Coordinates of N, CA and C in Angstrom, one line a residue:
Chain A
E472 N 103.0 87.5 132.3 CA 102.2 86.9 131.2 C 103.0 86.7 130.0
P473 N 103.0 85.5 129.4 CA 103.8 85.2 128.2 C 103.5 86.2 127.1
E474 N 104.5 86.5 126.3 CA 104.4 87.5 125.3 C 104.9 86.9 123.9
V475 N 104.3 87.5 122.9 CA 104.9 87.3 121.5 C 105.7 88.5 121.2
T476 N 107.0 88.3 120.9 CA 107.9 89.4 120.7 C 108.2 89.6 119.2
Q477 N 108.1 90.8 118.7 CA 108.4 91.1 117.3 C 109.5 92.2 117.2
T478 N 110.4 91.9 116.3 CA 111.4 92.9 116.0 C 111.6 93.1 114.5
P479 N 112.0 94.2 114.0 CA 112.0 95.5 114.7 C 110.6 96.0 114.9
S480 N 110.5 97.1 115.6 CA 109.2 97.7 115.8 C 108.8 98.5 114.6
H481 N 109.8 99.1 113.9 CA 109.6 99.9 112.7 C 110.8 99.7 111.8
Q482 N 110.4 99.4 110.5 CA 111.4 99.2 109.5 C 111.1 100.0 108.3
V483 N 112.0 100.8 107.8 CA 111.9 101.6 106.6 C 112.8 101.0 105.6
T484 N 112.2 100.7 104.4 CA 113.0 100.1 103.4 C 112.7 100.7 102.0
Q485 N 113.7 100.6 101.1 CA 113.4 101.1 99.8 C 112.7 100.0 98.9
M486 N 111.9 100.5 98.1 CA 111.2 99.6 97.1 C 112.2 98.7 96.5
G487 N 111.8 97.4 96.4 CA 112.7 96.4 95.7 C 113.6 95.7 96.7
Q488 N 113.8 96.2 97.9 CA 114.7 95.6 98.9 C 114.0 94.5 99.6
E489 N 114.8 93.6 100.1 CA 114.3 92.4 100.9 C 114.2 92.9 102.4
V490 N 113.2 92.4 103.0 CA 113.1 92.6 104.5 C 112.8 91.3 105.2
I491 N 113.2 91.2 106.4 CA 112.9 90.1 107.2 C 112.3 90.6 108.5
L492 N 111.1 90.2 108.8 CA 110.5 90.5 110.0 C 110.6 89.3 111.0
R493 N 110.9 89.6 112.2 CA 111.1 88.5 113.2 C 110.1 88.5 114.3
C494 N 109.9 87.3 114.7 CA 108.9 87.0 115.8 C 109.4 85.9 116.7
V495 N 109.2 86.0 118.0 CA 109.4 84.9 118.9 C 108.1 84.6 119.5
P496 N 107.4 83.5 119.1 CA 106.1 83.2 119.6 C 106.3 82.7 121.1
I497 N 105.1 82.5 121.7 CA 105.1 81.9 123.0 C 105.6 80.5 123.0
S498 N 106.5 80.1 123.9 CA 107.3 78.9 123.7 C 106.4 77.6 123.5
N499 N 105.3 77.4 124.2 CA 104.6 76.2 124.2 C 103.4 76.3 123.2
H500 N 103.4 77.3 122.4 CA 102.3 77.4 121.4 C 102.7 76.6 120.2
L501 N 101.6 76.2 119.5 CA 101.8 75.3 118.4 C 101.6 75.9 117.0
Y502 N 100.7 76.8 117.0 CA 100.3 77.4 115.7 C 100.8 78.8 115.7
F503 N 101.4 79.2 114.5 CA 101.9 80.6 114.4 C 101.3 81.2 113.1
Y504 N 101.2 82.5 113.2 CA 100.5 83.2 112.1 C 101.2 84.5 111.8
W505 N 101.1 85.0 110.6 CA 101.4 86.3 110.2 C 100.2 87.0 109.7
Y506 N 99.9 88.2 110.1 CA 98.9 89.0 109.7 C 99.4 90.4 109.3
R507 N 98.7 91.1 108.4 CA 99.1 92.4 108.2 C 97.8 93.3 108.3
Q508 N 98.1 94.6 108.6 CA 97.0 95.6 108.6 C 97.5 96.9 108.0
I509 N 97.0 97.1 106.8 CA 97.2 98.4 106.2 C 96.5 99.5 106.9
L510 N 97.1 100.6 107.0 CA 96.6 101.7 107.9 C 95.1 102.0 107.5
G511 N 94.3 101.9 108.6 CA 92.8 102.2 108.4 C 92.0 101.0 107.9
Q512 N 92.7 99.9 107.6 CA 92.0 98.7 107.1 C 91.9 97.6 108.1
K513 N 91.3 96.5 107.7 CA 91.1 95.4 108.6 C 92.4 94.6 108.7
V514 N 92.5 93.8 109.7 CA 93.6 92.8 109.9 C 93.4 91.7 108.9
E515 N 94.4 91.4 108.1 CA 94.3 90.4 107.0 C 95.2 89.2 107.3
F516 N 94.7 88.0 107.1 CA 95.5 86.8 107.3 C 96.5 86.7 106.2
L517 N 97.7 86.3 106.5 CA 98.7 86.0 105.5 C 99.0 84.6 105.4
V518 N 99.4 84.0 106.5 CA 99.9 82.6 106.5 C 99.8 82.0 107.9
S519 N 99.6 80.7 108.0 CA 99.7 80.0 109.2 C 100.7 78.9 109.1
F520 N 101.3 78.5 110.2 CA 102.4 77.7 110.3 C 102.3 76.7 111.4
Y521 N 102.4 75.4 111.1 CA 102.2 74.4 112.2 C 103.2 73.3 111.9
N522 N 103.8 72.8 112.9 CA 104.7 71.6 112.7 C 105.8 71.9 111.7
N523 N 106.3 73.0 111.7 CA 107.4 73.5 110.9 C 107.1 73.5 109.4
E524 N 105.8 73.7 109.1 CA 105.5 73.9 107.7 C 104.3 74.8 107.6
I525 N 104.1 75.4 106.4 CA 102.9 76.2 106.1 C 101.7 75.3 106.1
S526 N 100.7 75.7 106.9 CA 99.4 75.0 106.8 C 98.4 75.6 106.0
E527 N 98.3 77.0 106.0 CA 97.4 77.7 105.1 C 98.1 79.0 104.7
K528 N 97.7 79.5 103.6 CA 98.1 80.8 103.2 C 97.0 81.5 102.4
S529 N 97.1 82.8 102.4 CA 96.0 83.6 101.7 C 96.5 84.0 100.3
E530 N 95.7 84.6 99.6 CA 96.0 85.1 98.2 C 97.1 86.2 98.3
I531 N 97.1 86.9 99.4 CA 98.1 87.9 99.6 C 99.5 87.3 99.6
F532 N 99.6 86.2 100.2 CA 100.9 85.5 100.4 C 101.4 84.9 99.1
D533 N 101.9 85.7 98.3 CA 102.4 85.2 97.0 C 103.9 84.9 97.0
D534 N 104.5 84.7 95.9 CA 105.9 84.2 95.8 C 106.9 85.2 96.4
Q535 N 106.4 86.4 96.6 CA 107.3 87.4 97.3 C 107.5 87.1 98.7
F536 N 106.6 86.4 99.3 CA 106.6 86.1 100.8 C 107.2 84.7 101.1
S537 N 107.8 84.6 102.2 CA 108.2 83.3 102.7 C 108.3 83.3 104.2
V538 N 108.1 82.2 104.8 CA 108.2 82.1 106.3 C 109.2 81.0 106.6
E539 N 109.8 81.2 107.8 CA 110.8 80.2 108.3 C 110.7 80.1 109.8
R540 N 111.1 79.0 110.3 CA 111.3 78.8 111.7 C 112.7 78.3 111.9
P541 N 113.7 79.1 111.7 CA 115.1 78.6 111.5 C 115.7 77.9 112.7
D542 N 115.3 78.2 113.9 CA 116.0 77.7 115.0 C 115.1 77.2 116.2
G543 N 113.8 76.9 115.9 CA 112.9 76.4 116.9 C 112.3 77.5 117.8
S544 N 112.8 78.7 117.7 CA 112.2 79.7 118.5 C 111.7 80.9 117.7
N545 N 112.6 81.4 116.8 CA 112.2 82.5 115.9 C 111.3 82.0 114.8
F546 N 110.5 83.0 114.4 CA 109.5 82.7 113.3 C 109.6 84.0 112.4
T547 N 110.1 83.8 111.2 CA 110.4 85.0 110.4 C 109.5 85.1 109.2
L548 N 109.2 86.3 108.8 CA 108.5 86.6 107.5 C 109.5 87.4 106.6
K549 N 109.7 86.8 105.4 CA 110.6 87.5 104.5 C 109.8 88.0 103.3
I550 N 110.0 89.3 103.0 CA 109.4 89.8 101.7 C 110.6 90.1 100.8
R551 N 110.6 89.4 99.7 CA 111.8 89.4 98.8 C 112.1 90.7 98.1
S552 N 111.1 91.3 97.5 CA 111.3 92.5 96.8 C 110.1 93.4 97.1
T553 N 110.3 94.3 98.1 CA 109.1 95.0 98.6 C 108.6 96.0 97.6
K554 N 107.2 96.2 97.7 CA 106.5 97.2 96.9 C 105.9 98.2 97.9
L555 N 105.5 99.3 97.3 CA 105.0 100.4 98.1 C 103.7 99.9 98.9
E556 N 102.9 99.0 98.2 CA 101.7 98.5 98.8 C 102.0 97.5 99.9
D557 N 103.2 97.1 100.1 CA 103.5 96.3 101.3 C 103.6 97.1 102.6
S558 N 103.6 98.4 102.5 CA 103.6 99.2 103.7 C 102.4 98.9 104.6
A559 N 102.6 98.5 105.8 CA 101.6 98.0 106.7 C 102.2 97.7 108.1
M560 N 101.3 97.4 109.0 CA 101.7 96.8 110.3 C 101.6 95.3 110.0
Y561 N 102.7 94.6 110.4 CA 102.7 93.2 110.3 C 102.7 92.6 111.7
F562 N 101.7 91.8 112.0 CA 101.5 91.2 113.3 C 101.8 89.7 113.2
C563 N 102.6 89.2 114.2 CA 102.8 87.8 114.4 C 101.8 87.4 115.5
A564 N 101.3 86.2 115.4 CA 100.4 85.7 116.5 C 100.7 84.2 116.7
S565 N 100.4 83.7 117.9 CA 100.5 82.3 118.2 C 99.4 81.9 119.1
I566 N 99.1 80.6 119.0 CA 98.0 80.0 119.8 C 98.4 78.6 120.2
L567 N 97.9 78.1 121.3 CA 98.2 76.8 121.8 C 97.2 75.8 121.2
G568 N 95.9 76.1 121.4 CA 94.9 75.2 120.9 C 93.7 76.0 120.4
S569 N 92.6 75.9 121.1 CA 91.5 76.7 120.7 C 91.3 78.0 121.5
S570 N 92.3 78.3 122.3 CA 92.2 79.5 123.1 C 92.4 80.7 122.2
G571 N 92.3 81.9 122.7 CA 92.5 83.1 121.9 C 94.0 83.2 121.5
Y572 N 94.1 84.0 120.4 CA 95.4 84.2 119.8 C 96.1 85.3 120.6
T573 N 97.4 85.2 120.7 CA 98.2 86.2 121.3 C 99.0 86.9 120.2
F574 N 98.9 88.2 120.1 CA 99.6 88.9 119.1 C 100.8 89.6 119.6
G575 N 101.8 89.7 118.8 CA 103.0 90.6 119.1 C 102.6 92.0 118.8
S576 N 103.4 92.9 119.2 CA 103.2 94.3 119.1 C 103.3 94.9 117.7
G577 N 103.8 94.1 116.8 CA 103.8 94.4 115.4 C 105.1 95.1 115.0
T578 N 105.3 95.0 113.7 CA 106.3 95.7 113.0 C 105.7 96.6 112.0
R579 N 106.0 97.9 112.1 CA 105.5 98.8 111.1 C 106.5 98.9 109.9
L580 N 106.0 98.4 108.8 CA 106.9 98.4 107.6 C 106.5 99.6 106.7
T581 N 107.5 100.4 106.4 CA 107.3 101.5 105.5 C 108.2 101.3 104.3
V582 N 107.6 101.2 103.1 CA 108.3 101.1 101.9 C 108.3 102.4 101.2
V583 N 109.5 102.9 100.9 CA 109.6 104.2 100.2 C 110.2 104.1 98.8
Chain B
R1377 N 78.2 88.0 100.4 CA 78.2 88.4 101.8 C 79.6 88.3 102.4
K1378 N 80.1 89.3 103.1 CA 81.4 89.3 103.7 C 81.5 88.2 104.8
E1379 N 82.7 87.6 105.0 CA 82.8 86.5 105.9 C 82.4 87.0 107.3
V1380 N 82.9 88.1 107.7 CA 82.7 88.7 109.1 C 82.4 90.1 108.9
E1381 N 81.2 90.5 109.4 CA 80.7 91.9 109.2 C 80.5 92.6 110.5
Q1382 N 81.0 93.8 110.6 CA 80.7 94.6 111.8 C 80.3 96.0 111.3
D1383 N 79.5 96.6 112.1 CA 79.2 98.1 111.9 C 80.4 98.9 112.3
P1384 N 81.0 99.6 111.4 CA 82.3 100.3 111.7 C 82.1 101.4 112.8
G1385 N 80.8 101.9 112.9 CA 80.6 103.0 113.9 C 81.1 104.3 113.3
P1386 N 81.6 105.3 114.0 CA 81.9 105.1 115.5 C 80.6 105.2 116.3
F1387 N 80.6 104.5 117.4 CA 79.7 104.6 118.5 C 80.2 105.6 119.5
N1388 N 79.5 106.7 119.6 CA 79.9 107.8 120.4 C 79.0 107.8 121.6
V1389 N 79.5 107.5 122.8 CA 78.6 107.3 124.0 C 79.2 108.1 125.2
P1390 N 78.3 108.5 126.1 CA 78.8 109.2 127.3 C 79.3 108.1 128.3
E1391 N 80.2 108.5 129.2 CA 80.6 107.7 130.3 C 79.4 107.1 131.0
G1392 N 79.5 105.8 131.4 CA 78.4 105.2 132.1 C 77.3 104.6 131.3
A1393 N 77.4 104.9 130.0 CA 76.4 104.3 129.1 C 76.6 102.8 128.9
T1394 N 75.5 102.1 128.4 CA 75.7 100.8 128.0 C 75.6 100.7 126.5
V1395 N 76.5 100.0 125.9 CA 76.6 100.0 124.4 C 76.8 98.5 124.0
A1396 N 76.2 98.2 122.8 CA 76.3 96.8 122.3 C 76.7 96.8 120.9
F1397 N 77.6 95.9 120.5 CA 78.0 95.7 119.2 C 77.6 94.3 118.7
N1398 N 77.3 94.2 117.4 CA 77.0 92.9 116.8 C 78.0 92.6 115.8
C1399 N 78.1 91.3 115.5 CA 79.0 90.9 114.4 C 78.4 89.7 113.8
T1400 N 78.2 89.7 112.5 CA 77.6 88.6 111.8 C 78.7 87.8 111.0
Y1401 N 78.5 86.5 110.9 CA 79.5 85.7 110.1 C 78.8 84.8 109.2
S1402 N 79.4 84.5 108.1 CA 78.8 83.8 107.0 C 79.0 82.3 107.0
N1403 N 80.1 81.8 107.6 CA 80.4 80.4 107.6 C 79.7 79.7 108.8
S1404 N 78.7 78.9 108.5 CA 78.0 78.2 109.5 C 78.8 77.2 110.3
A1405 N 79.9 76.8 109.7 CA 80.8 75.8 110.3 C 81.8 76.4 111.2
S1406 N 81.7 77.7 111.5 CA 82.6 78.4 112.3 C 82.7 77.7 113.7
Q1407 N 83.9 77.6 114.3 CA 84.1 76.9 115.5 C 84.2 77.7 116.7
S1408 N 84.9 78.8 116.6 CA 85.2 79.6 117.8 C 85.2 81.0 117.5
F1409 N 84.9 81.8 118.5 CA 84.6 83.2 118.3 C 85.3 84.0 119.4
F1410 N 85.7 85.2 119.1 CA 86.5 86.1 120.0 C 86.1 87.5 119.8
W1411 N 86.2 88.3 120.8 CA 86.3 89.7 120.7 C 87.7 90.2 121.1
Y1412 N 88.2 91.0 120.3 CA 89.5 91.7 120.5 C 89.3 93.2 120.6
R1413 N 90.2 93.8 121.3 CA 90.2 95.2 121.4 C 91.5 95.7 120.8
Q1414 N 91.4 96.7 119.9 CA 92.6 97.3 119.3 C 92.6 98.8 119.5
D1415 N 93.7 99.2 120.2 CA 93.9 100.7 120.3 C 94.7 101.2 119.1
C1416 N 94.6 102.5 118.9 CA 95.2 103.0 117.6 C 96.6 102.6 117.5
R1417 N 97.0 102.0 116.3 CA 98.3 101.7 116.0 C 99.0 100.6 116.9
K1418 N 98.1 99.9 117.6 CA 98.6 98.9 118.5 C 98.1 97.5 118.0
E1419 N 98.6 96.4 118.7 CA 98.2 95.1 118.3 C 96.8 94.8 118.9
P1420 N 96.1 93.9 118.2 CA 94.8 93.4 118.8 C 95.1 92.7 120.1
K1421 N 94.3 92.9 121.1 CA 94.4 92.2 122.4 C 93.1 91.5 122.7
L1422 N 93.3 90.2 123.1 CA 92.1 89.4 123.4 C 91.3 90.0 124.5
L1423 N 90.0 90.3 124.2 CA 89.1 90.8 125.3 C 88.4 89.6 125.9
M1424 N 87.8 88.8 125.1 CA 87.1 87.6 125.6 C 86.8 86.6 124.5
S1425 N 86.8 85.4 124.9 CA 86.2 84.4 124.0 C 84.7 84.4 124.1
V1426 N 84.1 83.8 123.1 CA 82.6 83.8 123.1 C 82.1 82.4 123.1
Y1427 N 81.4 82.0 124.1 CA 80.9 80.6 124.3 C 79.4 80.6 123.9
S1428 N 79.0 79.4 123.6 CA 77.6 79.2 123.2 C 76.6 79.6 124.3
S1429 N 77.1 79.4 125.5 CA 76.2 79.7 126.7 C 76.2 81.1 127.0
G1430 N 77.1 81.9 126.3 CA 77.3 83.3 126.7 C 78.2 83.4 127.9
N1431 N 79.0 84.5 128.0 CA 79.9 84.6 129.1 C 80.1 86.1 129.4
E1432 N 80.4 86.3 130.7 CA 80.5 87.6 131.2 C 81.8 87.8 131.9
D1433 N 82.4 89.0 131.8 CA 83.7 89.3 132.4 C 83.6 90.7 132.9
G1434 N 83.2 90.9 134.1 CA 83.0 92.2 134.7 C 81.9 93.0 133.9
R1435 N 82.3 94.1 133.3 CA 81.3 94.9 132.6 C 81.0 94.4 131.2
F1436 N 81.7 93.4 130.8 CA 81.6 92.9 129.4 C 80.8 91.6 129.4
T1437 N 79.9 91.5 128.4 CA 79.1 90.3 128.2 C 79.2 90.0 126.7
A1438 N 79.5 88.7 126.4 CA 79.5 88.3 125.1 C 78.5 87.2 124.9
Q1439 N 77.9 87.2 123.7 CA 76.9 86.1 123.4 C 77.0 85.6 122.0
L1440 N 76.6 84.4 121.8 CA 76.7 83.8 120.5 C 75.3 83.3 120.1
N1441 N 74.9 83.6 118.9 CA 73.7 83.1 118.4 C 74.0 82.3 117.1
R1442 N 74.1 81.0 117.2 CA 74.5 80.2 116.1 C 73.4 80.2 115.0
A1443 N 72.2 80.1 115.5 CA 71.1 80.1 114.5 C 71.1 81.3 113.5
S1444 N 71.3 82.4 114.1 CA 71.3 83.6 113.3 C 72.7 84.1 112.9
Q1445 N 73.7 83.3 113.3 CA 75.1 83.5 112.9 C 75.6 84.9 113.3
Y1446 N 75.4 85.2 114.6 CA 76.0 86.5 115.0 C 76.5 86.3 116.4
I1447 N 77.5 87.2 116.8 CA 77.9 87.3 118.1 C 77.8 88.8 118.6
S1448 N 77.7 89.0 119.9 CA 77.4 90.3 120.4 C 78.4 90.6 121.5
L1449 N 78.6 91.8 121.7 CA 79.4 92.3 122.9 C 78.7 93.5 123.5
L1450 N 78.4 93.3 124.8 CA 77.7 94.4 125.6 C 78.7 94.9 126.6
I1451 N 78.8 96.2 126.6 CA 79.7 96.9 127.6 C 78.8 97.8 128.5
R1452 N 78.8 97.5 129.7 CA 78.0 98.3 130.7 C 78.9 99.3 131.4
D1453 N 78.3 100.4 131.8 CA 79.0 101.4 132.6 C 80.3 101.8 131.9
S1454 N 80.2 102.3 130.6 CA 81.3 102.6 129.8 C 82.3 103.5 130.5
K1455 N 83.6 103.2 130.3 CA 84.6 104.1 130.9 C 85.3 104.8 129.7
L1456 N 86.0 105.9 130.0 CA 86.8 106.6 129.0 C 87.8 105.7 128.4
S1457 N 88.3 104.8 129.2 CA 89.4 103.9 128.7 C 88.9 102.8 127.8
D1458 N 87.5 102.7 127.7 CA 87.0 101.7 126.8 C 87.1 102.1 125.3
S1459 N 87.4 103.4 125.1 CA 87.5 103.9 123.8 C 88.6 103.1 123.0
A1460 N 88.2 102.5 121.9 CA 89.0 101.6 121.1 C 88.2 101.1 120.0
T1461 N 88.9 100.3 119.2 CA 88.2 99.5 118.1 C 88.0 98.1 118.6
Y1462 N 86.8 97.6 118.5 CA 86.5 96.2 118.9 C 86.4 95.3 117.7
L1463 N 87.2 94.3 117.7 CA 87.3 93.4 116.5 C 86.6 92.1 116.8
C1464 N 85.8 91.7 115.9 CA 85.2 90.4 116.0 C 86.1 89.4 115.2
V1465 N 86.4 88.3 115.8 CA 87.2 87.3 115.2 C 86.5 85.9 115.2
V1466 N 86.4 85.4 114.0 CA 85.7 84.1 113.8 C 86.7 83.1 113.3
N1467 N 86.6 81.9 113.8 CA 87.5 80.8 113.4 C 86.8 79.7 112.7
P1468 N 86.7 79.8 111.3 CA 86.2 78.7 110.6 C 87.3 77.7 110.4
R1469 N 87.0 76.5 110.8 CA 88.1 75.5 110.6 C 88.2 75.2 109.1
S1470 N 89.4 75.1 108.7 CA 89.7 74.8 107.3 C 90.8 73.7 107.2
G1471 N 90.4 72.5 106.8 CA 91.3 71.4 106.7 C 92.0 71.1 108.0
G1472 N 91.4 71.3 109.1 CA 92.0 71.0 110.4 C 92.8 72.1 111.0
S1473 N 93.0 73.1 110.3 CA 93.8 74.2 110.9 C 92.9 75.4 111.2
Y1474 N 93.4 76.3 112.0 CA 92.6 77.4 112.4 C 93.1 78.7 111.6
I1475 N 92.2 79.3 110.9 CA 92.5 80.5 110.2 C 91.5 81.6 110.6
P1476 N 91.8 82.3 111.6 CA 90.9 83.3 112.1 C 90.7 84.4 111.1
T1477 N 89.4 84.8 111.0 CA 89.0 85.9 110.1 C 88.6 87.0 111.0
F1478 N 89.1 88.2 110.7 CA 88.7 89.4 111.4 C 87.7 90.2 110.7
G1479 N 86.8 90.8 111.5 CA 85.9 91.9 111.0 C 86.7 93.1 110.9
R1480 N 86.2 94.2 110.3 CA 86.8 95.4 110.2 C 86.9 96.2 111.5
G1481 N 86.1 95.8 112.5 CA 86.1 96.5 113.7 C 85.0 97.5 113.9
T1482 N 84.6 97.7 115.1 CA 83.7 98.8 115.5 C 84.4 99.7 116.4
S1483 N 84.3 101.0 116.0 CA 85.0 102.0 116.8 C 84.1 102.5 117.9
L1484 N 84.6 102.6 119.1 CA 83.8 103.1 120.2 C 84.6 104.3 120.8
I1485 N 83.8 105.4 121.0 CA 84.4 106.6 121.6 C 83.5 106.9 122.8
V1486 N 84.1 106.8 124.0 CA 83.4 107.2 125.2 C 83.8 108.6 125.6
H1487 N 82.9 109.5 125.8 CA 83.2 110.8 126.1 C 82.7 111.2 127.5
P1488 N 83.4 112.2 128.1 CA 83.0 112.6 129.5 C 81.5 113.1 129.6

């Protein structure tokens, strides 16, 4: 079964540092998403990406965040200057059309 | 009113029991609906899509009530392995793109 792959599985970073979270969506999927889930809280939408550009973003996705699809397969989320409150699980997801979303196994980001 | 609401539970049931969860949504223009299962510290995994006519997959039955704006999930003959958090996901179309909104999840604990 096709998978969405995320790396790294766990990232520890110091406050103020930049991090890049990587995702390889399912190859024929068209829409890509980043979500985050703070421990014990709900899954929150960050950004959606279609046709090589951002299609929607939430209030959480401020100027500290950016996304790229640098080479047609990878889909990255960059946090420029991490804050303690950025500590969360970050999930990448992709979808072909109106079928269900396939999530990657997530990156646990810990900001210290 | 929150966009997607679920009773957080936990629902604590014995093996073999039948348990039902509801999820209400506020956006009447919502297009598609899903139930996901999330195990502790893991990614959400698609359990089933929810169709207007209702659908069944083994012990799981999902139904949609557009008039009352809720979806339901029924689990028959609960197994220990059904213990997880069940996430309701609603897809309100926004400007032609899909931005799925998650409920907080309902926790199910199946005990021997």
